[in-house]
CSV table of C-alpha atoms in Angstrom, one decimal:
chain,number,residue,atom,x,y,z
A,1,GLY,CA,144.1,60.9,95.8
A,2,ALA,CA,142.4,60.7,99.1
A,3,GLY,CA,139.1,62.4,99.6
A,4,VAL,CA,137.9,64.5,102.5
A,5,SER,CA,138.3,62.7,105.8
A,6,GLN,CA,136.7,63.3,109.1
A,7,SER,CA,137.3,62.0,112.6
A,8,PRO,CA,135.9,60.5,114.7
A,9,SER,CA,133.2,58.9,112.6
A,10,ASN,CA,131.0,58.6,115.7
A,11,LYS,CA,131.1,60.6,119.0
A,12,VAL,CA,129.0,60.0,122.0
A,13,THR,CA,129.3,62.5,124.8
A,14,GLU,CA,127.5,63.7,127.9
A,15,LYS,CA,125.7,67.0,128.1
A,16,GLY,CA,128.0,69.8,129.2
A,17,LYS,CA,131.2,68.2,127.8
A,18,ASP,CA,133.3,69.8,125.1
A,19,VAL,CA,133.9,68.0,121.8
A,20,GLU,CA,136.4,68.5,118.9
A,21,LEU,CA,135.6,67.3,115.4
A,22,ARG,CA,138.4,67.1,112.8
A,23,CYS,CA,138.4,67.6,109.0
A,24,ASP,CA,141.2,66.8,106.6
A,25,PRO,CA,140.3,68.4,103.3
A,26,ILE,CA,141.6,67.4,99.9
A,27,SER,CA,145.1,68.5,99.5
A,28,GLY,CA,145.3,71.8,97.6
A,29,HIS,CA,141.7,72.8,98.2
A,30,THR,CA,141.5,76.4,99.3
A,31,ALA,CA,137.9,76.4,100.6
A,32,LEU,CA,136.6,74.5,103.5
A,33,TYR,CA,133.0,74.3,104.8
A,34,TRP,CA,131.3,72.9,107.9
A,35,TYR,CA,127.7,71.9,107.8
A,36,ARG,CA,125.3,70.3,110.3
A,37,GLN,CA,122.7,67.7,109.1
A,38,SER,CA,119.9,66.9,111.4
A,39,LEU,CA,117.3,64.2,110.8
A,40,GLY,CA,114.8,65.4,108.3
A,41,GLN,CA,116.6,68.7,107.8
A,42,GLY,CA,118.7,69.9,105.0
A,43,LEU,CA,122.3,70.9,105.5
A,44,GLU,CA,122.7,73.8,107.8
A,45,PHE,CA,125.7,76.0,106.9
A,46,LEU,CA,128.0,76.7,109.9
A,47,ILE,CA,131.3,78.2,108.7
A,48,TYR,CA,133.4,78.8,105.6
A,49,PHE,CA,137.2,79.2,105.2
A,50,GLN,CA,138.8,80.5,102.0
A,51,GLY,CA,142.5,80.7,101.8
A,52,ASN,CA,143.9,83.3,104.2
A,53,SER,CA,140.7,85.3,104.4
A,54,ALA,CA,138.8,85.8,107.5
A,55,PRO,CA,136.3,83.0,107.9
A,56,ASP,CA,132.6,83.5,107.4
A,57,LYS,CA,131.2,82.5,110.7
A,58,SER,CA,127.7,83.7,110.0
A,59,GLY,CA,126.2,80.2,110.3
A,60,LEU,CA,127.5,79.3,113.8
A,61,PRO,CA,124.4,78.8,116.0
A,62,SER,CA,125.8,80.0,119.2
A,63,ASP,CA,129.1,81.1,120.8
A,64,ARG,CA,129.6,77.6,122.0
A,65,PHE,CA,130.6,76.7,118.5
A,66,SER,CA,134.0,77.7,117.1
A,67,ALA,CA,136.3,76.5,114.3
A,68,GLU,CA,139.8,77.0,113.2
A,69,ARG,CA,141.8,76.0,110.2
A,70,THR,CA,145.5,75.6,110.7
A,71,GLY,CA,148.0,76.2,107.9
A,72,GLY,CA,145.2,76.4,105.4
A,73,SER,CA,144.6,72.7,105.7
A,74,VAL,CA,143.2,70.7,108.6
A,75,SER,CA,140.2,72.2,110.4
A,76,THR,CA,138.7,71.6,113.8
A,77,LEU,CA,135.2,72.3,114.9
A,78,THR,CA,134.8,72.7,118.6
A,79,ILE,CA,131.5,72.6,120.5
A,80,GLN,CA,131.7,73.7,124.1
A,81,ARG,CA,129.3,72.6,126.8
A,82,THR,CA,127.4,70.4,124.5
A,83,GLN,CA,123.6,70.3,124.6
A,84,GLN,CA,121.2,67.5,123.4
A,85,GLU,CA,120.1,69.7,120.5
A,86,ASP,CA,123.7,69.6,119.2
A,87,SER,CA,123.2,66.0,118.3
A,88,ALA,CA,123.5,65.7,114.5
A,89,VAL,CA,125.8,64.7,111.7
A,90,TYR,CA,128.5,67.2,111.1
A,91,LEU,CA,129.8,67.3,107.6
A,92,CYS,CA,132.9,68.9,106.2
A,93,ALA,CA,133.4,69.8,102.6
A,94,SER,CA,136.3,71.3,100.6
A,95,SER,CA,136.6,72.8,97.1
A,96,PHE,CA,139.2,74.4,95.0
A,97,HIS,CA,138.9,78.1,94.1
A,98,LYS,CA,141.8,79.2,91.9
A,99,LEU,CA,140.4,82.7,92.1
A,100,ALA,CA,138.3,84.2,94.8
A,101,GLY,CA,135.4,84.5,92.4
A,102,ASP,CA,135.4,80.8,91.5
A,103,LEU,CA,132.2,80.1,93.4
A,104,TYR,CA,130.8,77.6,91.0
A,105,ASN,CA,133.2,74.8,91.8
A,106,GLU,CA,131.5,71.8,93.5
A,107,GLN,CA,132.2,70.7,97.0
A,108,PHE,CA,133.7,67.4,98.0
A,109,PHE,CA,132.2,66.1,101.2
A,110,GLY,CA,133.6,63.9,103.9
A,111,PRO,CA,131.6,61.0,105.5
A,112,GLY,CA,130.6,63.1,108.5
A,113,THR,CA,130.9,62.8,112.2
A,114,ARG,CA,127.7,61.6,114.0
A,115,LEU,CA,127.5,63.4,117.3
A,116,THR,CA,125.2,62.1,120.0
A,117,VAL,CA,124.8,64.1,123.2
A,118,LEU,CA,123.3,62.2,126.0
B,1,ALA,CA,116.3,85.7,101.5
B,2,GLN,CA,118.0,82.9,99.6
B,3,SER,CA,116.3,79.5,99.8
B,4,VAL,CA,115.9,76.2,98.1
B,5,ALA,CA,112.7,74.1,98.1
B,6,GLN,CA,112.4,70.4,97.5
B,7,PRO,CA,108.6,69.9,97.7
B,8,GLU,CA,108.7,66.1,97.8
B,9,ASP,CA,110.1,64.4,100.8
B,10,GLN,CA,109.7,61.0,99.2
B,11,VAL,CA,109.6,59.9,95.5
B,12,ASN,CA,108.9,56.3,94.5
B,13,VAL,CA,109.4,55.1,91.0
B,14,ALA,CA,109.4,51.7,89.3
B,15,GLU,CA,112.7,50.4,87.9
B,16,GLY,CA,113.0,51.4,84.2
B,17,ASN,CA,110.6,54.3,84.5
B,18,PRO,CA,111.7,57.9,84.2
B,19,LEU,CA,112.3,59.8,87.4
B,20,THR,CA,112.0,63.4,88.3
B,21,VAL,CA,113.1,65.0,91.6
B,22,LYS,CA,111.9,68.6,91.9
B,23,CYS,CA,113.8,71.7,93.1
B,24,THR,CA,112.9,75.3,93.1
B,25,TYR,CA,115.0,78.2,94.4
B,26,SER,CA,114.9,81.8,95.4
B,27,VAL,CA,118.1,83.8,95.1
B,28,SER,CA,118.9,87.3,93.9
B,29,GLY,CA,120.5,87.4,90.5
B,30,ASN,CA,121.6,84.4,88.5
B,31,PRO,CA,122.5,81.4,90.7
B,32,TYR,CA,124.8,78.5,90.5
B,33,LEU,CA,122.8,75.3,90.9
B,34,PHE,CA,123.9,71.9,92.0
B,35,TRP,CA,122.6,68.4,92.7
B,36,TYR,CA,124.2,66.1,95.2
B,37,VAL,CA,123.3,62.5,96.1
B,38,GLN,CA,123.8,60.8,99.5
B,39,TYR,CA,123.9,57.1,99.8
B,40,PRO,CA,123.3,55.5,103.2
B,41,ASN,CA,126.1,56.1,105.6
B,42,ARG,CA,128.0,58.0,103.0
B,43,GLY,CA,128.9,61.6,102.4
B,44,LEU,CA,127.3,63.7,99.7
B,45,GLN,CA,128.5,63.2,96.2
B,46,PHE,CA,128.3,65.8,93.4
B,47,LEU,CA,126.1,64.9,90.5
B,48,LEU,CA,125.9,67.9,88.3
B,49,LYS,CA,125.8,71.7,88.2
B,50,TYR,CA,124.5,74.6,86.2
B,51,ILE,CA,126.7,77.6,85.8
B,52,THR,CA,125.7,79.2,82.5
B,53,GLY,CA,124.8,78.4,78.9
B,54,ASP,CA,122.8,75.4,77.9
B,55,ASN,CA,119.8,75.0,80.2
B,56,LEU,CA,120.1,71.2,80.1
B,57,VAL,CA,123.1,69.8,82.0
B,58,LYS,CA,124.2,66.2,82.1
B,59,GLY,CA,125.9,64.7,85.0
B,60,SER,CA,127.1,61.4,86.6
B,61,TYR,CA,125.2,58.1,86.4
B,62,GLY,CA,123.0,59.2,83.6
B,63,PHE,CA,121.3,62.0,85.5
B,64,GLU,CA,120.5,65.4,83.9
B,65,ALA,CA,118.8,68.5,85.1
B,66,GLU,CA,117.1,71.4,83.4
B,67,PHE,CA,117.5,75.0,84.5
B,68,ASN,CA,114.3,77.0,84.0
B,69,LYS,CA,114.8,80.6,84.8
B,70,SER,CA,111.2,81.7,84.5
B,71,GLN,CA,110.0,79.0,86.9
B,72,THR,CA,113.1,79.2,89.0
B,73,SER,CA,113.4,75.5,88.9
B,74,PHE,CA,116.2,73.0,88.5
B,75,HIS,CA,114.6,69.5,88.4
B,76,LEU,CA,116.7,66.4,88.4
B,77,LYS,CA,115.8,63.8,85.8
B,78,LYS,CA,116.8,60.4,84.6
B,79,PRO,CA,115.2,58.5,81.6
B,80,SER,CA,115.3,55.1,83.2
B,81,ALA,CA,115.6,54.5,86.9
B,82,LEU,CA,117.8,51.9,88.5
B,83,VAL,CA,117.3,50.3,91.9
B,84,SER,CA,120.8,51.5,92.7
B,85,ASP,CA,119.6,55.1,92.3
B,86,SER,CA,117.7,54.8,95.6
B,87,ALA,CA,119.3,57.5,97.8
B,88,LEU,CA,118.7,60.9,99.3
B,89,TYR,CA,119.0,63.8,96.8
B,90,PHE,CA,119.8,67.3,97.7
B,91,CYS,CA,119.5,70.4,95.5
B,92,ALA,CA,121.8,73.3,96.3
B,93,VAL,CA,122.1,76.9,95.1
B,94,ARG,CA,124.8,79.5,95.5
B,95,ASP,CA,124.4,83.1,94.5
B,96,LYS,CA,127.3,84.8,92.9
B,97,SER,CA,128.0,87.2,95.7
B,98,GLY,CA,127.9,85.1,98.9
B,99,ASN,CA,129.9,82.4,100.5
B,100,GLN,CA,127.1,80.1,101.3
B,101,PHE,CA,125.5,77.2,99.6
B,102,TYR,CA,121.9,76.8,100.4
B,103,PHE,CA,120.6,73.2,100.5
B,104,GLY,CA,117.1,71.9,100.2
B,105,THR,CA,115.8,69.5,102.8
B,106,GLY,CA,116.4,66.5,100.5
B,107,THR,CA,114.2,64.0,98.6
B,108,SER,CA,114.4,60.4,99.4
B,109,LEU,CA,114.2,58.4,96.1
B,110,THR,CA,113.1,54.8,96.2
B,111,VAL,CA,113.3,52.8,93.0
B,112,ILE,CA,111.1,49.7,93.2
B,113,PRO,CA,112.3,46.6,91.4
């Protein structure tokens, strides 16, 4: 089966523009995560979706960042009015939680979207 | 606060020698612990995890890790390094109550032929 896919693989934009990053998780995976990876940094948690529950948005760095997950599958991360400090690799991951408490299941990561804000 | 530390940014080891990549953590309660590997221009791949039970866990590609509760460590090990093991390694921890995984900053492993 297909893994997690992300598009585009690279995105170059100008400061102030909006961008949308897409994630297609593994079919049947109930949990979806977005992370940001900056050079020399670890993975910074952004947002977490689990089934039909309200998403955990506690990692979003500002109100310019938002994400949605439609139909429990595809997710879109939107960054409005991009700034140069938004330049990073944005990673999406999914995992399967049969029960809400199955927090020990590993994540499957996509290849990432490299965002460059000029 | 929950955190993960990988004290070494870079580890170099000769091919055939044993390797260790260090990880310590700070979480409340008993954590779930993970190792991931990232090859150049690739997404992170799961290597192994500790949930409960035997402190020594074995994973993909001959890697293993030992959970040490008293030292709050989860070091990654391999008895004999291969050049193909050269990659970026991330330790991650999840507590049993939260939604987040906490990742370390990564350790770049270079295996020298």
